[in-house]
PDB file of C-alpha atoms in Angstrom:
ATOM      1  CA  MET V 864     -20.352  -5.553   2.247  1.00 63.00           C
ATOM      2  CA  GLU V 865     -23.544  -7.042   3.810  1.00 82.00           C
ATOM      3  CA  ILE V 866     -21.853  -7.258   7.183  1.00 87.00           C
ATOM      4  CA  GLY V 867     -21.973  -3.406   7.560  1.00 90.00           C
ATOM      5  CA  ALA V 868     -25.777  -3.524   7.232  1.00 90.00           C
ATOM      6  CA  ARG V 869     -25.990  -6.374   9.788  1.00 90.00           C
ATOM      7  CA  ILE V 870     -23.758  -4.534  12.283  1.00 93.00           C
ATOM      8  CA  ARG V 871     -25.930  -1.421  11.917  1.00 93.00           C
ATOM      9  CA  ALA V 872     -29.171  -3.419  12.285  1.00 93.00           C
ATOM     10  CA  CYS V 873     -27.899  -5.349  15.271  1.00 93.00           C
ATOM     11  CA  ARG V 874     -26.617  -2.179  16.920  1.00 93.00           C
ATOM     12  CA  ALA V 875     -29.970  -0.443  16.418  1.00 94.00           C
ATOM     13  CA  GLU V 876     -31.852  -3.424  17.708  1.00 93.00           C
ATOM     14  CA  ALA V 877     -29.684  -3.406  20.838  1.00 92.00           C
ATOM     15  CA  GLY V 878     -30.224   0.271  21.281  1.00 94.00           C
ATOM     16  CA  MET V 879     -26.506   1.057  21.162  1.00 95.00           C
ATOM     17  CA  SER V 880     -24.829   4.075  19.656  1.00 95.00           C
ATOM     18  CA  GLN V 881     -21.657   3.814  17.611  1.00 95.00           C
ATOM     19  CA  ASP V 882     -19.720   5.085  20.605  1.00 95.00           C
ATOM     20  CA  ASP V 883     -21.221   2.453  22.827  1.00 95.00           C
ATOM     21  CA  LEU V 884     -20.318  -0.361  20.405  1.00 95.00           C
ATOM     22  CA  ALA V 885     -16.864   0.998  19.835  1.00 94.00           C
ATOM     23  CA  ALA V 886     -16.130   0.949  23.567  1.00 94.00           C
ATOM     24  CA  ARG V 887     -17.212  -2.672  23.784  1.00 94.00           C
ATOM     25  CA  VAL V 888     -15.195  -3.807  20.744  1.00 94.00           C
ATOM     26  CA  TYR V 889     -12.100  -1.678  21.781  1.00 92.00           C
ATOM     27  CA  VAL V 890     -12.035   0.337  18.497  1.00 90.00           C
ATOM     28  CA  SER V 891     -12.818   3.918  17.646  1.00 91.00           C
ATOM     29  CA  ARG V 892     -16.312   5.243  16.591  1.00 93.00           C
ATOM     30  CA  GLN V 893     -14.806   5.998  13.177  1.00 91.00           C
ATOM     31  CA  THR V 894     -13.927   2.319  12.811  1.00 90.00           C
ATOM     32  CA  ILE V 895     -17.510   1.311  13.581  1.00 93.00           C
ATOM     33  CA  SER V 896     -18.741   3.856  11.023  1.00 92.00           C
ATOM     34  CA  SER V 897     -16.335   2.440   8.400  1.00 87.00           C
ATOM     35  CA  TRP V 898     -17.579  -1.049   9.082  1.00 89.00           C
ATOM     36  CA  GLU V 899     -21.211  -0.010   8.768  1.00 92.00           C
ATOM     37  CA  ASN V 900     -20.544   1.955   5.569  1.00 90.00           C
ATOM     38  CA  GLY V 901     -18.671  -0.943   3.977  1.00 81.00           C
ATOM     39  CA  LYS V 902     -15.370   0.955   3.773  1.00 79.00           C
ATOM     40  CA  THR V 903     -13.440  -1.532   5.938  1.00 78.00           C
ATOM     41  CA  TYR V 904     -13.984  -5.006   7.369  1.00 80.00           C
ATOM     42  CA  PRO V 905     -13.672  -6.072  11.032  1.00 85.00           C
ATOM     43  CA  ASP V 906     -10.801  -8.390  11.884  1.00 81.00           C
ATOM     44  CA  VAL V 907     -11.269 -11.866  13.366  1.00 82.00           C
ATOM     45  CA  GLN V 908     -11.007 -10.699  16.965  1.00 85.00           C
ATOM     46  CA  SER V 909     -13.515  -7.914  16.376  1.00 89.00           C
ATOM     47  CA  LEU V 910     -15.917 -10.346  14.653  1.00 89.00           C
ATOM     48  CA  LEU V 911     -15.709 -12.660  17.687  1.00 90.00           C
ATOM     49  CA  LEU V 912     -16.550  -9.757  20.052  1.00 92.00           C
ATOM     50  CA  LEU V 913     -19.441  -8.587  17.824  1.00 93.00           C
ATOM     51  CA  SER V 914     -20.827 -12.107  17.803  1.00 92.00           C
ATOM     52  CA  GLU V 915     -20.820 -12.171  21.568  1.00 93.00           C
ATOM     53  CA  ILE V 916     -22.273  -8.613  21.917  1.00 94.00           C
ATOM     54  CA  PHE V 917     -25.132  -9.336  19.488  1.00 94.00           C
ATOM     55  CA  ASP V 918     -25.592 -12.948  20.556  1.00 92.00           C
ATOM     56  CA  ALA V 919     -25.139 -14.086  16.963  1.00 90.00           C
ATOM     57  CA  THR V 920     -22.825 -16.477  15.254  1.00 87.00           C
ATOM     58  CA  VAL V 921     -19.840 -15.272  13.198  1.00 86.00           C
ATOM     59  CA  ASP V 922     -21.252 -17.245  10.270  1.00 84.00           C
ATOM     60  CA  SER V 923     -24.503 -15.290  10.371  1.00 84.00           C
ATOM     61  CA  LEU V 924     -22.513 -11.973  10.437  1.00 86.00           C
ATOM     62  CA  ILE V 925     -20.270 -12.655   7.444  1.00 85.00           C
ATOM     63  CA  LYS V 926     -22.759 -14.778   5.455  1.00 77.00           C
ATOM     64  CA  GLY V 927     -22.884 -13.563   1.840  1.00 73.00           C
ATOM     65  CA  ASP V 928     -19.599 -11.728   2.158  1.00 80.00           C
ATOM     66  CA  VAL V 929     -17.205 -14.625   1.726  1.00 78.00           C
ATOM     67  CA  ASP V 930     -17.618 -14.826  -2.060  1.00 78.00           C
ATOM     68  CA  THR V 931     -17.166 -11.067  -2.318  1.00 78.00           C
ATOM     69  CA  MET V 932     -13.977 -11.224  -0.261  1.00 75.00           C
ATOM     70  CA  THR V 933     -12.676 -14.074  -2.319  1.00 77.00           C
ATOM     71  CA  GLU V 934     -13.379 -12.215  -5.567  1.00 80.00           C
ATOM     72  CA  THR V 935     -11.758  -9.064  -4.153  1.00 75.00           C
ATOM     73  CA  ILE V 936      -8.641 -10.896  -3.188  1.00 73.00           C
ATOM     74  CA  ASP V 937      -8.317 -12.718  -6.501  1.00 81.00           C
ATOM     75  CA  ARG V 938      -8.817  -9.492  -8.517  1.00 83.00           C
ATOM     76  CA  ASP V 939      -6.503  -7.337  -6.465  1.00 79.00           C
ATOM     77  CA  VAL V 940      -3.795  -9.976  -6.255  1.00 77.00           C
ATOM     78  CA  ARG V 941      -3.727 -10.206 -10.022  1.00 86.00           C
ATOM     79  CA  ILE V 942      -3.421  -6.414 -10.237  1.00 88.00           C
ATOM     80  CA  MET V 943      -0.668  -6.313  -7.662  1.00 82.00           C
ATOM     81  CA  LYS V 944       1.243  -9.020  -9.459  1.00 84.00           C
ATOM     82  CA  ARG V 945       1.159  -7.030 -12.590  1.00 91.00           C
ATOM     83  CA  LEU V 946       2.284  -3.916 -10.675  1.00 89.00           C
ATOM     84  CA  GLY V 947       5.083  -6.033  -9.284  1.00 85.00           C
ATOM     85  CA  TYR V 948       6.243  -6.893 -12.766  1.00 90.00           C
ATOM     86  CA  VAL V 949       6.107  -3.214 -13.727  1.00 92.00           C
ATOM     87  CA  MET V 950       8.140  -2.231 -10.686  1.00 88.00           C
ATOM     88  CA  LEU V 951      10.737  -4.902 -11.303  1.00 88.00           C
ATOM     89  CA  GLY V 952      11.045  -4.097 -14.981  1.00 93.00           C
ATOM     90  CA  PHE V 953      11.356  -0.285 -14.606  1.00 92.00           C
ATOM     91  CA  THR V 954      13.651  -0.723 -11.673  1.00 87.00           C
ATOM     92  CA  LEU V 955      16.066  -2.732 -13.862  1.00 90.00           C
ATOM     93  CA  LEU V 956      15.788  -0.001 -16.545  1.00 93.00           C
ATOM     94  CA  MET V 957      16.449   2.609 -13.912  1.00 88.00           C
ATOM     95  CA  VAL V 958      19.616   0.775 -12.793  1.00 86.00           C
ATOM     96  CA  ALA V 959      20.718   0.548 -16.419  1.00 91.00           C
ATOM     97  CA  ALA V 960      20.163   4.332 -16.800  1.00 89.00           C
ATOM     98  CA  LEU V 961      22.177   4.982 -13.610  1.00 85.00           C
ATOM     99  CA  ILE V 962      25.046   2.802 -14.881  1.00 88.00           C
ATOM    100  CA  TRP V 963      24.956   4.691 -18.169  1.00 92.00           C
ATOM    101  CA  LEU V 964      24.981   7.946 -16.285  1.00 84.00           C
ATOM    102  CA  SER V 965      28.012   6.805 -14.270  1.00 84.00           C
ATOM    103  CA  VAL V 966      29.846   5.851 -17.472  1.00 88.00           C
ATOM    104  CA  GLN V 967      29.129   9.289 -18.963  1.00 88.00           C
ATOM    105  CA  LEU V 968      30.389  11.161 -15.852  1.00 82.00           C
ATOM    106  CA  ILE V 969      33.282   9.034 -14.813  1.00 84.00           C
ATOM    107  CA  VAL V 970      34.555   7.254 -17.897  1.00 86.00           C
ATOM    108  CA  TRP V 971      33.828   9.798 -20.582  1.00 90.00           C
ATOM    109  CA  ASN V 972      34.060  12.831 -18.237  1.00 87.00           C
ATOM    110  CA  TRP V 973      30.966  14.471 -19.765  1.00 85.00           C
ATOM    111  CA  THR V 974      29.680  17.798 -18.416  1.00 82.00           C
ATOM    112  CA  PHE V 975      26.543  18.012 -16.315  1.00 76.00           C
ATOM    113  CA  GLU V 976      24.664  19.536 -19.254  1.00 80.00           C
ATOM    114  CA  GLN V 977      25.541  16.587 -21.446  1.00 87.00           C
ATOM    115  CA  THR V 978      24.268  14.073 -18.936  1.00 85.00           C
ATOM    116  CA  VAL V 979      20.906  15.836 -18.123  1.00 84.00           C
ATOM    117  CA  PRO V 980      18.858  13.637 -20.582  1.00 89.00           C
ATOM    118  CA  THR V 981      20.152  10.406 -18.939  1.00 89.00           C
ATOM    119  CA  ALA V 982      19.479  11.793 -15.431  1.00 85.00           C
ATOM    120  CA  LEU V 983      16.014  12.850 -16.383  1.00 87.00           C
ATOM    121  CA  LEU V 984      15.390   9.382 -17.830  1.00 91.00           C
ATOM    122  CA  ALA V 985      16.501   7.743 -14.628  1.00 87.00           C
ATOM    123  CA  LEU V 986      14.192  10.053 -12.647  1.00 86.00           C
ATOM    124  CA  VAL V 987      11.202   9.317 -14.890  1.00 90.00           C
ATOM    125  CA  LEU V 988      11.760   5.584 -14.551  1.00 91.00           C
ATOM    126  CA  TRP V 989      12.046   5.958 -10.781  1.00 87.00           C
ATOM    127  CA  GLY V 990       8.772   7.992 -10.764  1.00 89.00           C
ATOM    128  CA  ILE V 991       6.972   5.152 -12.653  1.00 92.00           C
ATOM    129  CA  VAL V 992       8.228   2.635 -10.107  1.00 88.00           C
ATOM    130  CA  MET V 993       7.013   4.809  -7.194  1.00 88.00           C
ATOM    131  CA  PHE V 994       3.561   5.340  -8.915  1.00 92.00           C
ATOM    132  CA  ALA V 995       3.137   1.525  -9.276  1.00 90.00           C
ATOM    133  CA  ALA V 996       4.220   1.034  -5.643  1.00 85.00           C
ATOM    134  CA  ALA V 997       1.786   3.701  -4.465  1.00 86.00           C
ATOM    135  CA  TRP V 998      -1.012   2.090  -6.455  1.00 88.00           C
ATOM    136  CA  ALA V 999      -0.257  -1.363  -4.924  1.00 82.00           C
ATOM    137  CA  ASP V1000      -0.128   0.169  -1.459  1.00 79.00           C
ATOM    138  CA  ARG V1001      -3.498   1.881  -1.973  1.00 80.00           C
ATOM    139  CA  ILE V1002      -5.123  -1.443  -3.033  1.00 78.00           C
ATOM    140  CA  LYS V1003      -3.754  -3.137   0.051  1.00 72.00           C
ATOM    141  CA  ARG V1004      -4.849  -0.299   2.355  1.00 71.00           C
ATOM    142  CA  ASP V1005      -8.322   0.221   0.817  1.00 67.00           C
ATOM    143  CA  ASN V1006      -9.181  -3.541   0.796  1.00 62.00           C
ATOM    144  CA  ASP V1007      -7.195  -4.636   3.799  1.00 61.00           C
ATOM    145  CA  LEU V1008      -6.158  -7.842   1.985  1.00 58.00           C
ATOM    146  CA  ILE V1009      -4.493  -9.321   5.046  1.00 60.00           C
ATOM    147  CA  THR V1010      -7.688  -9.009   7.090  1.00 68.00           C
ATOM    148  CA  TYR V1011      -9.614 -10.578   4.325  1.00 69.00           C
ATOM    149  CA  ARG V1012      -7.203 -13.517   4.299  1.00 69.00           C
ATOM    150  CA  GLU V1013      -7.594 -13.903   8.040  1.00 70.00           C
ATOM    151  CA  ILE V1014     -11.363 -13.917   7.774  1.00 68.00           C
ATOM    152  CA  LEU V1015     -11.295 -16.533   5.005  1.00 70.00           C
ATOM    153  CA  SER V1016      -8.854 -18.686   6.974  1.00 71.00           C
ATOM    154  CA  PHE V1017     -11.156 -18.498   9.988  1.00 66.00           C
ATOM    155  CA  TRP V1018     -14.159 -19.281   7.844  1.00 68.00           C
ATOM    156  CA  HIS V1019     -12.540 -22.412   6.369  1.00 71.00           C
ATOM    157  CA  GLY V1020     -11.301 -23.539   9.787  1.00 68.00           C
ATOM    158  CA  GLU V1021      -7.640 -22.903   8.922  1.00 71.00           C
ATOM    159  CA  PRO V1022      -5.022 -21.438  11.326  1.00 68.00           C
ATOM    160  CA  VAL V1023      -5.259 -17.591  11.525  1.00 59.00           C
ATOM    161  CA  ASP V1024      -2.038 -15.620  11.455  1.00 60.00           C
ATOM    162  CA  ARG V1025      -2.171 -13.232  14.421  1.00 53.00           C
ATOM    163  CA  ASP V1026       1.050 -11.348  13.896  1.00 54.00           C
ATOM    164  CA  THR V1027       1.313  -7.760  15.052  1.00 45.00           C
ATOM    165  CA  GLU V1028      -0.075  -5.059  12.831  1.00 44.00           C
ATOM    166  CA  ARG V1029       3.365  -3.542  12.246  1.00 41.00           C
ATOM    167  CA  GLY V1030       4.878  -6.953  11.370  1.00 44.00           C
ATOM    168  CA  ARG V1031       2.041  -7.688   8.911  1.00 47.00           C
ATOM    169  CA  ARG V1032       2.311  -4.309   7.251  1.00 45.00           C
ATOM    170  CA  GLU V1033       6.127  -4.493   6.904  1.00 44.00           C
ATOM    171  CA  ARG V1034       5.760  -7.740   4.966  1.00 47.00           C
ATOM    172  CA  LEU V1035       3.735  -5.849   2.387  1.00 46.00           C
ATOM    173  CA  ILE V1036       6.760  -3.790   1.365  1.00 51.00           C
ATOM    174  CA  PRO V1037       9.540  -5.871  -0.346  1.00 56.00           C
ATOM    175  CA  ARG V1038      13.048  -5.031   0.837  1.00 61.00           C
ATOM    176  CA  TRP V1039      14.121  -4.343  -2.709  1.00 60.00           C
ATOM    177  CA  MET V1040      11.447  -1.648  -3.000  1.00 62.00           C
ATOM    178  CA  LYS V1041      12.826   0.113   0.018  1.00 66.00           C
ATOM    179  CA  ILE V1042      16.277   0.124  -1.688  1.00 70.00           C
ATOM    180  CA  VAL V1043      14.764   1.533  -4.934  1.00 68.00           C
ATOM    181  CA  ARG V1044      13.100   4.335  -2.927  1.00 69.00           C
ATOM    182  CA  ALA V1045      16.356   5.152  -1.209  1.00 74.00           C
ATOM    183  CA  VAL V1046      18.211   5.166  -4.524  1.00 71.00           C
ATOM    184  CA  GLY V1047      15.593   7.362  -6.055  1.00 70.00           C
ATOM    185  CA  TRP V1048      15.802  10.009  -3.306  1.00 74.00           C
ATOM    186  CA  MET V1049      19.589   9.887  -3.552  1.00 74.00           C
ATOM    187  CA  LEU V1050      19.357  10.478  -7.277  1.00 68.00           C
ATOM    188  CA  ILE V1051      17.107  13.432  -6.742  1.00 69.00           C
ATOM    189  CA  ALA V1052      19.436  14.871  -4.084  1.00 72.00           C
ATOM    190  CA  ALA V1053      22.392  14.388  -6.434  1.00 68.00           C
ATOM    191  CA  ALA V1054      20.602  16.020  -9.292  1.00 64.00           C
ATOM    192  CA  ALA V1055      19.598  19.042  -7.082  1.00 65.00           C
ATOM    193  CA  GLY V1056      23.155  19.348  -5.844  1.00 65.00           C
ATOM    194  CA  ALA V1057      24.537  19.279  -9.338  1.00 62.00           C
ATOM    195  CA  PHE V1058      21.990  21.791 -10.472  1.00 60.00           C
ATOM    196  CA  VAL V1059      22.953  24.234  -7.767  1.00 62.00           C
ATOM    197  CA  ARG V1060      26.662  23.584  -8.423  1.00 62.00           C
ATOM    198  CA  TYR V1061      26.545  24.276 -12.157  1.00 59.00           C
ATOM    199  CA  TRP V1062      23.746  26.834 -12.487  1.00 58.00           C
ATOM    200  CA  GLY V1063      23.275  28.254  -9.008  1.00 56.00           C
ATOM    201  CA  SER V1064      25.743  31.066  -9.353  1.00 55.00           C
ATOM    202  CA  SER V1065      24.475  32.026 -12.808  1.00 55.00           C
ATOM    203  CA  ILE V1066      20.901  32.155 -11.556  1.00 52.00           C
ATOM    204  CA  VAL V1067      21.868  34.294  -8.538  1.00 52.00           C
ATOM    205  CA  THR V1068      23.885  36.633 -10.745  1.00 58.00           C
ATOM    206  CA  ALA V1069      20.936  36.982 -13.180  1.00 54.00           C
ATOM    207  CA  LEU V1070      18.580  37.740 -10.360  1.00 57.00           C
ATOM    208  CA  LEU V1071      20.771  40.287  -8.706  1.00 60.00           C
ATOM    209  CA  GLY V1072      21.856  41.845 -11.938  1.00 54.00           C
TER     210      GLY V1072
END
């Protein structure tokens, strides 16, 4: 990001340290360092403060970065859409595996040993869903897509959504994903309980014997 080099140059020209600039923009020194190293991007309010501190226009600060932000959003949105399809597909497969597991245990009265393959399949499917979700969350966190959208909205003269950080972040996690996570942890807990119930005494006997 070119803005990182501009912030560093303006700060040096003004004879300010990162701590000094951080105090005036109401962020931490680590945040200033991340901006200057191109790891993160300042939000709209921080950009406005920077423009006042450096006596520069916002346009001059972000000039050259708009195309990069647009390309980043387009690329990462495509990836996240694909990850969304993966999460939905494997979630449906996991639900089907859980239904099949319930039939084996309740309808057919199978033993725990007989249902192990189905339980493991459900756990593997859940693991894939969680891996895709973690990948999507990392993309959002690394690129701060919401901030990018705010900057682009500001650049194009469109209304900027100024919701709270918590509200914005919670919108990133679909409600059904929270349910899938809860179901997955319940499945793991049930599997652990069943393991202890069926094989715990045998293992303890073998260890003590």
